[in-house]
PDB file of C-alpha atoms in Angstrom:
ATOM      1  CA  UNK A  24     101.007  17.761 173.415  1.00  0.00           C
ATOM      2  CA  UNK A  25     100.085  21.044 174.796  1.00  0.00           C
ATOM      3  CA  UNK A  26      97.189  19.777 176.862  1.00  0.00           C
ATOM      4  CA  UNK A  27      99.291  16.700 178.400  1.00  0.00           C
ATOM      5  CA  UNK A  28      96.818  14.489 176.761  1.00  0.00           C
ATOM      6  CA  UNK A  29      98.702  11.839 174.190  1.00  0.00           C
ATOM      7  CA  UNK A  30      96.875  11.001 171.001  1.00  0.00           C
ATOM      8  CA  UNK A  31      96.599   7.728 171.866  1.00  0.00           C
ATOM      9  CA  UNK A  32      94.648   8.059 174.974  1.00  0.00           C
ATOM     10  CA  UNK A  33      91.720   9.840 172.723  1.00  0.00           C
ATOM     11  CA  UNK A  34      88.793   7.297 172.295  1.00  0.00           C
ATOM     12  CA  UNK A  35      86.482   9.615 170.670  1.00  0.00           C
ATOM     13  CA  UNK A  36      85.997  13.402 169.035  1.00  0.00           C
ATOM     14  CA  UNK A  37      83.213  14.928 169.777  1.00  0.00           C
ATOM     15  CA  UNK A  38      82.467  18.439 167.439  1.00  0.00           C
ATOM     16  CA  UNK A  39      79.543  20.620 167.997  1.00  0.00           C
ATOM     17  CA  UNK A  40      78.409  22.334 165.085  1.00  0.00           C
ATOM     18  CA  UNK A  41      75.468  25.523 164.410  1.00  0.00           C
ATOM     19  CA  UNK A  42      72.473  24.189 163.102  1.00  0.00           C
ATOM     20  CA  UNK A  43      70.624  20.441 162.172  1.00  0.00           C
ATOM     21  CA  UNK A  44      72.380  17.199 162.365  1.00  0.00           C
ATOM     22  CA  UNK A  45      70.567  14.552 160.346  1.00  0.00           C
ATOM     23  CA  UNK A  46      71.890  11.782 162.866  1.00  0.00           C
ATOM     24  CA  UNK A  47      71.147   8.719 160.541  1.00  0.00           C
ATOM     25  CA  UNK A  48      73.977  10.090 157.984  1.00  0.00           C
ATOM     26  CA  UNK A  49      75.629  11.968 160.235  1.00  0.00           C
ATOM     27  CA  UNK A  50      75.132  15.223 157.823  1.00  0.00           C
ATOM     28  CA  UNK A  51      74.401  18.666 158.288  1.00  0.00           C
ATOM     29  CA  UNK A  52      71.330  20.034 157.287  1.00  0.00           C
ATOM     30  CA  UNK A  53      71.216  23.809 156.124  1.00  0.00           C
ATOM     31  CA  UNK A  54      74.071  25.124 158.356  1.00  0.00           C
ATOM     32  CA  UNK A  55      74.126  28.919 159.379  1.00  0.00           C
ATOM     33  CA  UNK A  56      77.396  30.655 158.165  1.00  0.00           C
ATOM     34  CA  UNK A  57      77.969  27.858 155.986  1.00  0.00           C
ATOM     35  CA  UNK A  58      76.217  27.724 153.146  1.00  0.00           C
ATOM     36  CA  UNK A  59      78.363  25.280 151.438  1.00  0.00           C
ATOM     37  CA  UNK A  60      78.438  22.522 154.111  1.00  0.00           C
ATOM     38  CA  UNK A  61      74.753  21.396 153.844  1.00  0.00           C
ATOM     39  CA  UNK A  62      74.778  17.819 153.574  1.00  0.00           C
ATOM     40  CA  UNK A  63      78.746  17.313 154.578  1.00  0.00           C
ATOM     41  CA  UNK A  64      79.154  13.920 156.375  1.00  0.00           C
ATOM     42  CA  UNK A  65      81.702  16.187 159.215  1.00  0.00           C
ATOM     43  CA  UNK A  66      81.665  13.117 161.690  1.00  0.00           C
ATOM     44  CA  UNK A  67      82.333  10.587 158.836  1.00  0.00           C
ATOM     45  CA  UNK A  68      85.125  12.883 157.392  1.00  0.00           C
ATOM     46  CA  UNK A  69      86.996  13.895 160.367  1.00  0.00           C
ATOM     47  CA  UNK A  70      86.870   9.877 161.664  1.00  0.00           C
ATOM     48  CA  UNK A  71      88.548   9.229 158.569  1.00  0.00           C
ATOM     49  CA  UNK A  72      90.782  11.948 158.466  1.00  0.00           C
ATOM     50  CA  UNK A  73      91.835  11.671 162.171  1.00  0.00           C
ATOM     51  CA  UNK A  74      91.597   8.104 162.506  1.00  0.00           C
ATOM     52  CA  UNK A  75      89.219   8.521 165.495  1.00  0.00           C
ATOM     53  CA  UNK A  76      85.716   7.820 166.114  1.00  0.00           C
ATOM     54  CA  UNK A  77      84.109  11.000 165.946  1.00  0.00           C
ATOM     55  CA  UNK A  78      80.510  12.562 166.767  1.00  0.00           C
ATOM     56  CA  UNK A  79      79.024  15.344 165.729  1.00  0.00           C
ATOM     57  CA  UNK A  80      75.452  17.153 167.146  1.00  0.00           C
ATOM     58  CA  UNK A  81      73.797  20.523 167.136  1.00  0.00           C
ATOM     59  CA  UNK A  82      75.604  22.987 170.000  1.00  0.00           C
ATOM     60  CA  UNK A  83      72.898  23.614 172.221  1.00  0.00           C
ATOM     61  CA  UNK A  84      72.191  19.760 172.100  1.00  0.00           C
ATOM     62  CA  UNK A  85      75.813  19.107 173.613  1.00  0.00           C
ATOM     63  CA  UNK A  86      75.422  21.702 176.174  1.00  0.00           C
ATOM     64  CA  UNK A  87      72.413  21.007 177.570  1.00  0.00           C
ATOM     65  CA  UNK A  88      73.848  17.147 177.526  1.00  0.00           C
ATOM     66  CA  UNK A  89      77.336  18.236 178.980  1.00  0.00           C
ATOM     67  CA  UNK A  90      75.365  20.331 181.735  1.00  0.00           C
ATOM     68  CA  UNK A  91      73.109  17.419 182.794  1.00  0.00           C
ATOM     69  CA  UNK A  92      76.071  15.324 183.500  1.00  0.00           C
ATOM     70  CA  UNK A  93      78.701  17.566 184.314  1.00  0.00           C
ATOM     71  CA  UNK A  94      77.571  21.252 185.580  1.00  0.00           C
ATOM     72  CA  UNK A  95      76.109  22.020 188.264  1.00  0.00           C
ATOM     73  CA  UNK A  96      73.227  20.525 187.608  1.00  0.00           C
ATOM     74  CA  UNK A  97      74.806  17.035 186.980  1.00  0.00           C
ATOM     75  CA  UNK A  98      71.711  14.441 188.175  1.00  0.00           C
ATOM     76  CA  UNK A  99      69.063  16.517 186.691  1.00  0.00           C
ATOM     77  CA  UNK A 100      66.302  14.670 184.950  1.00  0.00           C
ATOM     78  CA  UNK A 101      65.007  17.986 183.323  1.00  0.00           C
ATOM     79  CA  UNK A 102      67.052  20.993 182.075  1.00  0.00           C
ATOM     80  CA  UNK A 103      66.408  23.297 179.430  1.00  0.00           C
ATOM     81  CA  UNK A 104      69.477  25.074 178.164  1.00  0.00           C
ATOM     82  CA  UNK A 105      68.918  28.410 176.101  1.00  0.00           C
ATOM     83  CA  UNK A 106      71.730  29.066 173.696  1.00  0.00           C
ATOM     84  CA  UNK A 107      72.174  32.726 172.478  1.00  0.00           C
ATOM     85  CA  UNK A 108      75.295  33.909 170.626  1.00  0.00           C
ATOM     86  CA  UNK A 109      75.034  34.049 166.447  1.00  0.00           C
ATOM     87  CA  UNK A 110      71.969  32.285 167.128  1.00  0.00           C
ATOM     88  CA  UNK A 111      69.124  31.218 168.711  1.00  0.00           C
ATOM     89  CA  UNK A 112      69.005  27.437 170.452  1.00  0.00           C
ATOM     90  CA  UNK A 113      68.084  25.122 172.706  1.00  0.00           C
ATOM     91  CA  UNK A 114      68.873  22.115 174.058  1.00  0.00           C
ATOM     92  CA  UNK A 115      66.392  20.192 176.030  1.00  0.00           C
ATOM     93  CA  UNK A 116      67.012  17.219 178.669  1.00  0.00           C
ATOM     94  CA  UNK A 117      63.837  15.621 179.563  1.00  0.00           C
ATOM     95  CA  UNK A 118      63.161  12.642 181.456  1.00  0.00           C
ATOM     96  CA  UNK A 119      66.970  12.262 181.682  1.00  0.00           C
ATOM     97  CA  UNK A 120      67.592  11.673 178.351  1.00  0.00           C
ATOM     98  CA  UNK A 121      68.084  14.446 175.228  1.00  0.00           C
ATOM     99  CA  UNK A 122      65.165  15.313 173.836  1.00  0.00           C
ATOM    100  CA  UNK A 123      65.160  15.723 169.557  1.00  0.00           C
ATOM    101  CA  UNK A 124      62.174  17.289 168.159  1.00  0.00           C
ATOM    102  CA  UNK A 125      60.940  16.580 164.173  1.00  0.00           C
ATOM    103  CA  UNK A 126      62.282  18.608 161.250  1.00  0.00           C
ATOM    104  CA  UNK A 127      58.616  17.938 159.697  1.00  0.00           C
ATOM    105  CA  UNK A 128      56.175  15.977 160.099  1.00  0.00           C
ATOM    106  CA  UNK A 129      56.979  13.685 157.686  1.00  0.00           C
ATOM    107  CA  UNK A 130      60.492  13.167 158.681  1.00  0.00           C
ATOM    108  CA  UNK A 131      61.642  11.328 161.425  1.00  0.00           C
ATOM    109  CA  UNK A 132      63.027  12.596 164.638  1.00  0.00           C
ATOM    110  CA  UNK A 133      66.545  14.120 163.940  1.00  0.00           C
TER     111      UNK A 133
END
């Protein structure tokens, strides 16, 4: 491979996406830029297709996650990580953990 990494030393995909994740199906909800990928199942589709386990979670989310363990700031217990490019976003690591805020009220926390 071009990277030096064989196939099957991949455990896991990870793919950060614009926009909601509904984690309990693992669908997007209401996508930016692509209008006809609201409700796809991308982490249950590409684990088939690829024959990996992957995981799929809102941009921002991942960055602020990858910078709490990883950047600079690797140890943090609290980070807030601003996200602007096509969008708006933000991640937020609280109390060293991610932090997911509600859709609605009536829906549970995404």
């Amino acid at each position: 491979s071009q990277t030096g990494v064989l196939w099957g030393h991949i455990a896991m995909i990870g793919v950060s996406v614009e926009g909601a994740m509904d984690l309990s199906t693992g669908c997007m909800v209401d996508p930016p830029y692509r209008s006809g990928w609201n409700d796809e199942a991308l982490a249950t589709n590409l684990t088939a297709y690829l024959g990996k386990p992957t995981f799929a979670d809102n941009n921002a989310n991942l960055a602020a996650l990858a910078e709490a363990h990883l950047g600079p700031y690797a140890g943090c217990e609290n980070l807030i990580l601003l996200k602007v490019s096509s969008g708006i976003g933000a991640g937020l690591f609280l109390n060293g953990k991610l932090y997911r805020g509600r859709k609605t009220d009536d829906e549970k926390l995404l």
